[in-house]
Amino acid sequence: MRKKTIKDVAKEANVSIATVSRILNQTSKGYSEKTKKHVLETMEKMGYSPNAVARSLISRQTRTIGVLFPEISGMVSSEMLHGIEAVANTFGHSVIVCNTNSDQAKTLKYLRILEEKQVEGVIFTSKVLTKEYEKMVRQMNVPFVVLASESEVEDVPHVKVDDELASYEATKFLIEHGHKHIGMLSGNGDDPIAGKPRIDGFKRALKEAKLPCRDTQIAQNNGFYFENGHLAFSKLMASHPETTAVFASSDELAMSAVSAALEYGKRVPDDLSIIGYDNTKLAKMAVPKLTVVSQELESLGRKAAEMLYREIHTGERSPSLTAQHNIVKRDSVKPLSS
Amino acid sequence: MRKKTIKDVAKEANVSIATVSRILNQTSKGYSEKTKKHVLETMEKMGYSPNAVARSLISRQTRTIGVLFPEISGMVSSEMLHGIEAVANTFGHSVIVCNTNSDQAKTLKYLRILEEKQVEGVIFTSKVLTKEYEKMVRQMNVPFVVLASESEVEDVPHVKVDDELASYEATKFLIEHGHKHIGMLSGNGDDPIAGKPRIDGFKRALKEAKLPCRDTQIAQNNGFYFENGHLAFSKLMASHPETTAVFASSDELAMSAVSAALEYGKRVPDDLSIIGYDNTKLAKMAVPKLTVVSQELESLGRKAAEMLYREIHTGERSPSLTAQHNIVKRDSVKPLSS
């Protein structure tokens, strides 16, 4: 069963396609009331209803938003997507997902695709919306929200936790449990969002407590994935075998540390305490279950979508939002026995 | 900067909107060559280019596909999505994700949205495409592929592994390691795809080896998630404390078993061997790393998308495909010491 088009309607009603198009577009000129009535009756008889694409063209509402992820197959992305999709769905909207592989060219390509598709808004996740994207953002002229990162483009709000503070508190939590030799598995110090601020928070807590704080205590990685953590953990243990506690700046890095610790004959938490960062489902699945700083990613996703829809519906831009974080105590941190 | 519309073009060129629309739609009637030239030149001068929505209306190509997931925030879904998105991207297509919560009404609602949006194809994942959806599938009249499940709707191909055989081989693997008392953490026996066939494969292996095979050895769950596994594991241990090996029919259930085993004072694999099913990233993150039957989910996603695009581009329907599975040996299974 081929779908009926305005061509079929035109043929059946014995008018030109342009006339049908004008009627659908509610142009007030170019056809008589009699023709309009005849065409509408023909449509009804044929069971033709203008499709969403046609209606989008008329109303300029595509009921679609786009979401860009640097990596789509991680827990962090999928939990944020879950929150975004839930909100979009309540508005009868669809979500186009774009996997940018953290690549600028691919990101631009995707923004162009989203522009072409006339999405009504864009959520840009986990990467800084840099000046490189400004021209495109202006050109698209639809609401943008940056999720779990920040924006260099003026007037684009973000929603994220305070990474420095969250990391400070995670480290402090270890200190309060009596640990004095604390290491960190971090992202890249050049990463202005999830890298440097988390390192800064870690250092601030150590300095405040007058504990040793050398650069070698911070094992940097190029990513926050499980695969990244192993080597970093080995480096940390090689330079600081005295370490009794580790702040891992993602859940995956924490899982990696748990796994690597065993290879060093260290049991978690008896010989080594580990605190993670994110609170994805992984944290509950780990053995031992991970104590973490929680970002509540699904809720972050919901908030970003709510900010976006507020602007879509009212034209009012939401201010940037610093979301709450909190420490979720499970089984991977233990007081240091003296 | 507001986007330019055909209204602006019409105003600038001093012609009616209908005329611009007719020219864009390449209708051959209703305007002179002179007018056409004038309008096209005006468009060029204004930097107006017909957008994707308008072009979609003309070409009936939206360059978009829809993917339905029963649950979007799990590893299984996100790895399949990764594969699908990668293929769609090579064709310059976008992917709309739909989270159905395994709910029939929500699934139908989403199919209607995808119909309205005139997606060029649909991938239906992890759930049976039942007869209830047949009317909608016929009405949409675009290619469908069922991924990691099967179709009751004629002419809709699927791609999945042979669940019965994969489960048979997983169980056989445990038997070959000397285990005689084997339990299973399964999905629901009423689930015709990931439930019953995996139970059947488990039973076949035990019967063939003339090992005990009672229904109480199979602890059923309503889902395949981590949360589901704990209670099932407890039931299994209560009825069969002699169990030395467990076949868990998802990675999350296997993680759950590892975690629950510890509470029973059983170390994996020394006191209890566990084999999982899926080979998501979780399997590598677990301690010990999980031996699993691998479904290669990203690759399954790629295959489904390739089948879909073959039909989109050539009109030729792909036959259903049984994808390869294989056993990935890691650290959670150990030969039984006599």
XYZ file of C-alpha atoms in Angstrom:
676
model
C 0.000 0.000 0.000
C 1.767 3.105 -1.272
C 1.206 6.206 0.828
C -1.021 8.846 -0.677
C 0.623 12.109 -1.585
C -0.629 15.527 -2.499
C -0.029 14.465 -6.090
C -2.716 11.799 -5.693
C -5.043 14.304 -4.093
C -4.478 16.739 -6.931
C -5.184 14.068 -9.519
C -8.310 12.846 -7.763
C -9.628 16.374 -7.210
C -8.643 17.376 -10.713
C -6.698 20.449 -9.575
C -3.009 21.321 -9.746
C -0.535 20.154 -7.090
C 0.190 23.796 -6.402
C -3.439 24.355 -5.497
C -3.428 21.472 -3.020
C -0.188 22.771 -1.596
C -1.612 26.274 -1.268
C -4.657 24.945 0.544
C -2.541 22.862 2.905
C -0.343 25.828 3.575
C -3.443 27.894 4.239
C -2.332 30.516 1.815
C -5.275 32.830 1.433
C -4.814 33.405 -2.262
C -4.991 31.450 -5.449
C -8.065 29.281 -4.998
C -11.776 29.719 -4.505
C -13.710 28.639 -1.446
C -15.488 26.147 -3.670
C -12.157 24.604 -4.749
C -10.959 24.502 -1.151
C -14.111 22.663 -0.049
C -13.797 20.233 -2.949
C -10.126 19.505 -2.225
C -10.689 19.022 1.494
C -13.597 16.680 0.804
C -11.476 14.727 -1.649
C -8.724 14.384 0.967
C -11.202 13.095 3.478
C -12.704 10.649 1.003
C -9.223 9.364 0.136
C -8.181 9.089 3.764
C -5.345 11.493 3.098
C -4.006 13.434 6.016
C -1.061 15.730 5.652
C 1.911 13.989 7.231
C 4.174 15.276 9.944
C 6.787 16.353 7.444
C 4.244 18.440 5.560
C 2.827 19.829 8.747
C 6.339 20.618 9.998
C 6.916 22.626 6.887
C 3.784 24.585 7.579
C 4.108 25.042 11.324
C 7.889 24.959 11.494
C 7.527 22.568 14.436
C 9.334 19.299 13.936
C 8.779 18.061 17.499
C 12.305 16.734 17.468
C 15.402 17.558 19.475
C 18.978 16.463 18.903
C 21.415 15.192 21.509
C 25.165 14.964 20.911
C 27.289 12.503 22.860
C 31.057 12.116 22.583
C 30.576 8.371 23.150
C 27.249 6.700 23.050
C 27.960 3.290 24.459
C 28.950 4.190 27.990
C 26.804 4.068 31.100
C 27.173 7.807 31.660
C 25.707 8.625 28.242
C 22.939 6.066 28.386
C 21.750 7.207 31.805
C 21.676 10.847 30.698
C 19.853 9.854 27.502
C 17.288 8.006 29.565
C 16.434 11.196 31.456
C 16.366 13.331 28.300
C 14.176 10.889 26.413
C 11.679 10.688 29.274
C 11.140 14.458 29.270
C 11.025 14.737 25.467
C 8.445 11.970 25.403
C 6.121 13.855 27.761
C 6.072 16.638 25.175
C 5.440 14.199 22.347
C 8.908 14.910 20.994
C 11.463 12.577 19.476
C 15.154 12.467 20.205
C 17.833 12.141 17.539
C 21.059 10.785 19.004
C 24.414 11.741 17.559
C 27.668 10.031 18.414
C 30.466 12.502 17.797
C 33.420 10.358 18.916
C 34.705 13.596 20.490
C 35.609 14.657 16.965
C 35.149 18.273 15.962
C 34.499 17.600 12.291
C 31.944 14.936 13.142
C 30.313 17.266 15.655
C 29.970 20.002 13.032
C 28.619 17.531 10.525
C 26.003 16.437 13.039
C 25.047 20.002 13.866
C 24.507 20.619 10.171
C 22.325 17.515 9.958
C 20.321 18.686 12.970
C 19.971 22.104 11.389
C 18.726 20.600 8.173
C 16.231 18.517 10.094
C 15.113 21.667 11.881
C 15.260 20.195 15.341
C 13.647 22.489 17.868
C 16.520 22.300 20.322
C 19.901 20.704 20.970
C 21.488 19.184 24.067
C 25.254 19.095 23.846
C 26.709 16.662 26.369
C 29.995 16.044 28.171
C 32.139 18.327 26.021
C 32.713 22.048 26.085
C 30.618 23.899 23.532
C 33.615 25.782 22.231
C 33.819 28.956 20.180
C 34.364 26.742 17.132
C 30.682 25.874 17.261
C 29.423 29.407 17.844
C 28.733 30.229 14.196
C 26.691 27.060 13.822
C 24.787 27.646 17.057
C 23.873 31.172 15.924
C 22.904 29.956 12.499
C 20.654 27.205 13.850
C 18.941 29.730 16.051
C 17.258 27.187 18.322
C 17.731 26.660 22.068
C 20.903 24.872 23.156
C 21.689 23.433 26.585
C 25.079 22.038 27.540
C 24.862 18.997 29.798
C 27.619 17.845 32.147
C 29.947 20.430 30.672
C 30.113 24.143 29.984
C 29.669 26.577 27.142
C 32.061 29.108 25.692
C 29.227 30.349 23.533
C 27.476 33.218 25.238
C 23.812 32.771 26.140
C 23.969 28.980 26.128
C 23.180 27.670 29.616
C 24.633 24.521 31.112
C 23.682 22.052 33.790
C 26.363 20.199 35.707
C 27.576 19.473 39.186
C 30.393 21.497 40.714
C 33.238 19.169 39.755
C 35.803 20.884 41.962
C 33.596 20.786 45.027
C 32.427 17.232 44.416
C 36.039 16.081 44.140
C 37.041 18.069 47.204
C 34.318 16.337 49.191
C 35.191 12.887 47.872
C 38.798 13.406 48.925
C 37.736 14.845 52.258
C 35.608 11.761 52.810
C 38.737 9.614 52.497
C 40.654 11.944 54.842
C 37.869 11.740 57.399
C 38.290 7.985 57.298
C 41.848 8.426 58.520
C 43.673 8.110 55.202
C 46.848 10.144 54.826
C 48.342 8.712 51.652
C 45.798 9.274 48.978
C 46.187 8.918 45.227
C 43.971 9.973 42.376
C 43.068 8.400 39.047
C 42.091 11.414 37.009
C 41.170 12.372 33.494
C 43.455 14.616 31.528
C 44.545 17.770 33.347
C 43.982 19.707 30.114
C 40.292 18.803 30.147
C 38.726 21.996 31.519
C 35.588 20.304 32.834
C 36.088 16.815 34.154
C 39.887 16.958 34.244
C 41.368 20.035 35.888
C 38.536 20.941 38.301
C 38.513 17.453 39.773
C 42.288 17.561 40.223
C 41.933 20.989 41.834
C 39.335 19.711 44.283
C 41.547 16.764 45.173
C 44.537 19.022 45.817
C 42.519 21.511 47.849
C 41.313 18.809 50.238
C 44.831 17.422 50.730
C 46.393 20.848 51.259
C 43.705 21.897 53.685
C 44.427 18.760 55.713
C 48.180 19.354 55.379
C 48.650 15.959 53.776
C 51.271 15.097 51.171
C 50.209 16.366 47.760
C 52.687 15.670 44.985
C 51.932 15.590 41.293
C 52.946 11.942 41.159
C 49.970 11.154 43.373
C 47.733 12.080 40.464
C 47.764 9.474 37.705
C 46.294 11.119 34.641
C 44.479 9.323 31.850
C 43.246 10.351 28.461
C 39.765 9.139 29.255
C 37.450 8.020 31.999
C 36.924 4.496 30.744
C 37.751 1.188 32.322
C 40.461 0.571 29.737
C 42.230 3.746 30.801
C 42.607 2.949 34.479
C 44.919 -0.028 34.608
C 48.140 1.609 33.549
C 47.426 4.694 35.633
C 46.894 2.555 38.699
C 50.191 0.767 38.116
C 52.011 4.081 37.829
C 50.430 5.302 41.015
C 51.438 2.168 42.914
C 54.946 2.292 41.508
C 55.550 5.857 42.705
C 53.429 5.651 45.847
C 53.292 2.169 47.313
C 52.299 3.787 50.613
C 48.883 4.708 49.163
C 45.956 3.505 51.284
C 43.131 5.241 49.465
C 42.315 6.259 45.901
C 39.924 8.841 44.504
C 38.924 7.619 41.040
C 37.283 10.355 39.001
C 34.781 8.056 37.277
C 33.021 4.820 38.159
C 34.815 3.013 35.364
C 38.200 4.174 36.620
C 37.166 2.988 40.088
C 36.253 -0.443 38.719
C 39.568 -0.504 36.983
C 41.315 0.299 40.260
C 39.448 -2.472 42.101
C 40.464 -4.911 39.425
C 44.098 -3.748 39.277
C 44.419 -3.667 43.078
C 43.743 -7.377 43.222
C 46.648 -7.971 40.882
C 48.798 -6.102 43.397
C 47.483 -8.406 46.101
C 45.522 -5.572 47.662
C 41.979 -6.218 48.832
C 39.388 -3.435 48.599
C 38.580 -1.983 51.096
C 40.787 -3.845 53.610
C 44.099 -2.852 52.076
C 42.951 -0.051 49.840
C 39.922 2.225 49.971
C 38.465 3.482 46.692
C 35.881 6.176 46.081
C 34.364 6.555 42.619
C 32.644 9.381 40.772
C 29.328 9.287 38.839
C 27.119 6.695 40.520
C 26.165 4.838 37.388
C 24.618 1.398 37.773
C 28.173 0.064 37.722
C 28.746 1.310 41.260
C 26.126 -1.080 42.597
C 27.337 -3.973 40.485
C 30.950 -3.782 41.605
C 32.380 -6.107 44.215
C 32.665 -4.491 46.686
C 29.863 -2.057 45.871
C 31.431 1.325 45.239
C 31.244 4.300 47.524
C 30.964 7.226 45.108
C 30.232 10.874 44.553
C 26.892 10.767 42.793
C 26.112 12.960 39.797
C 22.619 11.476 39.380
C 23.022 11.357 35.639
C 19.451 10.514 34.724
C 18.275 13.451 36.768
C 20.907 15.703 35.124
C 19.523 14.588 31.759
C 15.992 15.425 32.861
C 17.051 18.846 34.070
C 18.828 19.690 30.829
C 15.750 18.644 28.841
C 13.470 20.685 31.097
C 15.657 23.755 30.597
C 15.596 23.190 26.856
C 11.812 22.810 26.703
C 11.301 25.854 28.854
C 13.115 27.877 26.215
C 11.407 26.099 23.319
C 7.979 26.797 24.778
C 8.382 30.221 26.303
C 11.400 31.666 24.560
C 12.794 32.315 28.012
C 16.346 31.175 28.502
C 17.015 29.239 31.707
C 20.000 30.272 33.778
C 22.832 27.770 34.095
C 22.270 25.284 36.854
C 24.685 23.699 39.292
C 23.147 20.370 40.204
C 23.530 18.773 43.613
C 25.997 16.002 44.162
C 26.206 13.766 47.186
C 28.316 10.997 48.590
C 26.728 7.571 48.400
C 28.268 5.304 51.002
C 28.665 1.689 50.043
C 31.450 -0.796 50.700
C 34.657 0.345 49.020
C 35.904 2.785 51.674
C 36.997 1.705 55.121
C 38.449 3.681 58.049
C 42.214 3.251 58.176
C 43.094 0.992 61.047
C 46.036 2.481 62.845
C 19.138 35.955 13.100
C 15.760 34.500 12.200
C 15.828 31.831 9.558
C 14.636 32.822 6.134
C 11.481 31.155 4.903
C 9.770 30.909 1.569
C 7.562 33.729 2.853
C 10.614 35.994 2.942
C 11.622 34.854 -0.516
C 8.130 35.563 -1.844
C 8.143 39.036 -0.316
C 11.592 39.844 -1.618
C 10.835 38.552 -5.101
C 7.414 40.152 -5.059
C 5.608 36.948 -6.011
C 3.110 34.815 -4.096
C 4.207 32.159 -1.607
C 2.440 29.621 -3.782
C 4.657 30.537 -6.692
C 7.809 30.021 -4.666
C 6.430 26.728 -3.407
C 5.582 25.616 -6.937
C 9.078 26.443 -8.112
C 10.648 24.583 -5.188
C 8.425 21.609 -5.845
C 9.429 21.774 -9.490
C 5.849 21.807 -10.577
C 5.936 22.541 -14.267
C 2.872 24.757 -14.298
C 1.808 28.103 -12.935
C 4.856 30.267 -13.454
C 6.891 31.585 -16.332
C 10.550 30.806 -16.959
C 11.248 34.458 -16.295
C 9.575 34.276 -12.860
C 11.439 31.090 -12.071
C 14.766 32.679 -12.916
C 13.901 35.762 -10.874
C 12.854 33.700 -7.820
C 15.924 31.462 -7.956
C 18.179 34.487 -8.245
C 16.410 36.102 -5.302
C 16.938 32.942 -3.230
C 20.617 32.939 -4.066
C 20.953 36.644 -3.249
C 19.228 36.106 0.108
C 21.297 33.031 0.942
C 18.112 30.970 1.159
C 18.370 27.276 0.594
C 15.391 24.999 0.939
C 15.786 23.125 4.223
C 15.807 19.399 4.789
C 12.199 19.379 5.864
C 11.149 21.047 2.630
C 13.384 18.802 0.598
C 12.052 15.744 2.436
C 8.588 16.762 1.428
C 9.697 16.897 -2.162
C 11.900 13.819 -2.293
C 10.099 11.822 0.389
C 13.523 11.009 1.844
C 13.882 12.027 5.455
C 17.267 10.347 5.933
C 16.129 9.219 9.343
C 15.543 5.822 10.895
C 13.856 4.947 14.162
C 15.078 2.468 16.757
C 12.869 1.119 19.526
C 14.387 -0.172 22.754
C 12.465 -1.699 25.662
C 14.983 -0.069 28.017
C 17.449 2.499 26.901
C 19.793 2.776 29.827
C 21.285 -0.713 29.842
C 24.612 -1.798 28.400
C 22.931 -4.177 25.962
C 20.892 -1.376 24.397
C 23.687 1.140 24.295
C 26.113 -1.263 22.615
C 23.535 -2.171 19.965
C 22.750 1.513 19.436
C 26.437 2.217 18.953
C 26.566 -0.240 16.053
C 23.332 1.033 14.500
C 24.369 4.672 14.747
C 27.725 3.981 13.136
C 26.112 2.442 10.042
C 23.373 5.095 9.802
C 26.045 7.765 9.983
C 27.917 6.348 7.004
C 24.725 6.889 4.999
C 24.314 10.417 6.340
C 21.246 9.291 8.251
C 20.043 10.217 11.728
C 18.732 7.876 14.367
C 15.677 8.593 16.496
C 15.740 6.554 19.695
C 12.535 5.450 21.351
C 12.335 4.005 24.851
C 9.225 1.856 25.027
C 9.567 0.589 28.611
C 8.388 -2.742 27.169
C 4.932 -1.184 27.072
C 2.639 -1.975 24.146
C 0.752 1.315 24.213
C 3.999 3.278 24.349
C 5.414 1.172 21.514
C 2.388 1.909 19.330
C 2.568 5.581 20.189
C 6.199 5.621 19.134
C 5.491 3.799 15.892
C 2.868 6.427 15.102
C 5.390 9.180 15.822
C 7.926 7.469 13.553
C 5.268 7.125 10.865
C 4.434 10.799 11.115
C 8.096 11.655 10.850
C 8.318 9.429 7.791
C 11.391 7.587 8.926
C 12.838 5.481 6.141
C 13.177 2.369 8.264
C 12.705 0.962 11.744
C 14.817 -1.318 13.918
C 12.795 -3.020 16.614
C 15.031 -4.402 19.342
C 14.924 -7.050 22.079
C 11.187 -7.677 21.947
C 9.062 -9.832 19.668
C 7.416 -7.819 16.904
C 4.020 -9.321 17.664
C 0.885 -9.482 15.527
C -0.413 -6.489 17.514
C 1.994 -4.317 15.583
C 1.271 -5.794 12.166
C -1.326 -3.221 11.128
C 1.049 -0.401 12.003
C 3.986 -2.034 10.205
C 1.884 -2.471 7.051
C 0.586 1.067 7.268
C 4.075 2.552 7.658
C 5.202 0.625 4.630
C 8.940 1.078 5.276
C 11.573 -1.591 5.945
C 11.629 -3.101 9.435
C 14.327 -5.261 10.991
C 13.972 -7.000 14.343
C 17.192 -7.056 16.347
C 18.001 -9.578 19.085
C 14.499 -10.935 18.861
C 12.037 -12.319 16.322
C 9.075 -11.221 14.293
C 5.560 -12.614 14.147
C 4.879 -10.233 11.294
C 5.504 -11.941 8.010
C 8.227 -10.519 5.777
C 10.054 -8.758 8.605
C 13.541 -10.236 8.960
C 15.428 -10.524 12.224
C 19.033 -10.778 13.298
C 19.915 -12.630 16.466
C 22.107 -15.393 17.791
C 20.721 -18.884 18.288
C 19.777 -18.532 21.947
C 19.138 -22.211 22.485
C 22.451 -23.261 20.989
C 24.406 -20.517 22.741
C 22.944 -21.611 26.082
C 23.578 -25.249 25.318
C 27.233 -24.460 24.647
C 27.601 -22.304 27.749
C 26.241 -25.130 29.873
C 28.386 -27.684 28.062
C 31.414 -25.523 28.805
C 30.675 -25.841 32.522
C 30.159 -29.598 32.165
C 33.471 -29.945 30.347
C 35.079 -28.291 33.347
C 33.888 -31.175 35.494
C 30.807 -29.561 37.012
C 27.895 -31.875 37.763
C 25.653 -29.669 39.867
C 24.791 -26.724 37.722
C 22.174 -24.068 38.282
C 20.778 -21.401 35.998
C 19.701 -17.815 36.545
C 17.269 -17.329 33.711
C 14.778 -14.802 32.415
C 11.131 -15.640 32.424
C 10.244 -19.018 30.903
C 7.310 -17.355 29.142
C 9.660 -15.056 27.233
C 9.803 -16.779 23.836
C 13.170 -15.300 22.852
C 15.600 -14.839 25.692
C 13.657 -16.883 28.241
C 12.489 -20.294 27.033
C 15.157 -21.030 24.384
C 17.973 -20.385 26.860
C 16.306 -22.667 29.405
C 15.877 -25.289 26.683
C 19.558 -25.109 25.780
C 20.540 -25.455 29.417
C 18.329 -28.528 29.875
C 19.517 -30.143 26.669
C 23.152 -29.957 27.743
C 22.407 -31.424 31.180
C 20.250 -34.234 29.801
C 22.780 -35.120 27.144
C 25.431 -35.439 29.882
C 22.982 -37.389 32.061
C 23.319 -34.848 34.859
C 20.600 -33.887 37.328
C 18.130 -31.506 35.715
C 15.290 -30.459 37.956
C 13.130 -27.383 37.512
C 14.352 -26.038 40.846
C 17.821 -25.740 39.313
C 16.463 -22.960 37.125
C 15.838 -19.747 39.045
C 13.616 -17.607 36.873
C 13.487 -13.829 36.936
C 11.243 -11.282 35.357
C 14.162 -9.495 33.811
C 17.828 -9.744 32.969
C 19.009 -6.883 35.132
C 21.347 -6.838 38.070
C 18.467 -6.068 40.426
C 16.706 -9.259 39.363
C 19.479 -11.676 40.170
C 19.902 -11.533 43.917
C 16.682 -13.191 44.983
C 16.962 -15.807 42.266
C 20.457 -16.690 43.388
C 19.254 -17.083 46.976
C 16.455 -19.416 45.864
C 18.883 -21.481 43.865
C 21.275 -21.825 46.794
C 18.434 -22.677 49.171
C 17.171 -25.545 47.008
C 20.548 -26.644 45.662
C 23.389 -25.920 48.059
C 25.399 -28.562 46.175
C 25.647 -26.233 43.142
C 29.226 -25.692 41.952
C 28.520 -23.788 38.750
C 25.946 -21.316 37.487
C 24.896 -20.341 33.980
C 23.595 -16.772 34.192
C 21.631 -15.800 31.114
C 22.853 -12.191 31.034
C 25.995 -10.380 32.116
C 24.041 -8.398 34.679
C 22.618 -11.580 36.201
C 26.148 -12.963 36.311
C 27.394 -9.851 38.131
C 24.521 -10.276 40.510
C 25.522 -13.900 41.117
C 29.146 -12.931 41.788
C 27.989 -10.363 44.270
C 25.449 -12.669 45.971
C 27.896 -15.580 46.088
C 30.218 -13.540 48.283
C 27.398 -13.078 50.762
C 27.118 -16.862 50.870
C 30.816 -17.029 51.596
C 31.491 -18.502 48.172
C 34.434 -17.223 46.167
C 34.212 -17.100 42.379
C 35.620 -19.200 40.749
C 37.190 -21.213 43.596
C 33.933 -22.269 45.218
C 31.552 -21.410 42.426
C 32.036 -21.082 38.673
C 29.874 -18.603 36.800
C 29.386 -18.151 33.069
C 27.538 -15.087 31.764
C 25.725 -14.248 28.547
C 26.096 -11.144 26.330
C 29.695 -9.980 26.624
C 28.930 -6.353 27.340
C 31.720 -4.211 28.719
C 30.559 -5.314 32.152
C 32.088 -8.734 31.635
C 35.570 -7.221 31.499
C 34.951 -4.928 34.440
C 33.784 -7.650 36.799
C 36.056 -9.136 39.445
C 36.821 -11.810 38.476
C 36.458 -11.006 34.794
C 33.511 -12.966 33.456
C 33.697 -15.935 31.163
C 30.690 -15.466 28.893
C 28.839 -16.458 25.760
C 29.363 -13.452 23.543
C 26.562 -11.981 21.447
C 28.801 -9.185 20.093
C 26.049 -6.643 20.503
C 27.652 -3.789 18.622
C 28.193 -6.078 15.678
C 24.577 -7.295 15.899
C 23.498 -3.649 15.766
C 25.647 -3.066 12.694
C 24.217 -6.115 10.976
C 20.633 -5.062 11.645
C 21.335 -1.602 10.263
C 23.044 -3.045 7.195
C 20.034 -5.270 6.518
C 17.749 -2.263 6.917
C 19.753 -0.082 4.540
C 19.983 -2.822 1.981
C 16.196 -2.823 1.823
C 15.954 0.974 1.937
C 18.359 1.322 -0.963
C 17.496 -1.637 -3.148
C 13.992 -2.592 -2.067
C 15.376 -6.077 -1.584
C 14.471 -7.664 1.707
C 17.333 -9.368 3.524
C 16.743 -12.857 4.835
C 16.793 -13.312 8.610
C 20.251 -13.812 9.978
C 21.528 -16.023 12.746
C 24.627 -14.311 14.071
C 27.607 -16.175 15.443
C 28.130 -16.501 19.148
C 31.253 -17.702 20.872
C 32.568 -18.451 24.298
C 34.970 -15.855 25.656
C 37.146 -17.400 28.333
C 38.095 -15.187 31.237
C 38.371 -15.870 34.948
C 34.999 -16.847 36.371
C 34.997 -20.527 35.464
C 37.385 -23.054 36.956
C 37.677 -26.823 36.525
C 36.076 -28.612 39.456
C 38.775 -30.054 41.664
C 37.785 -33.553 42.653
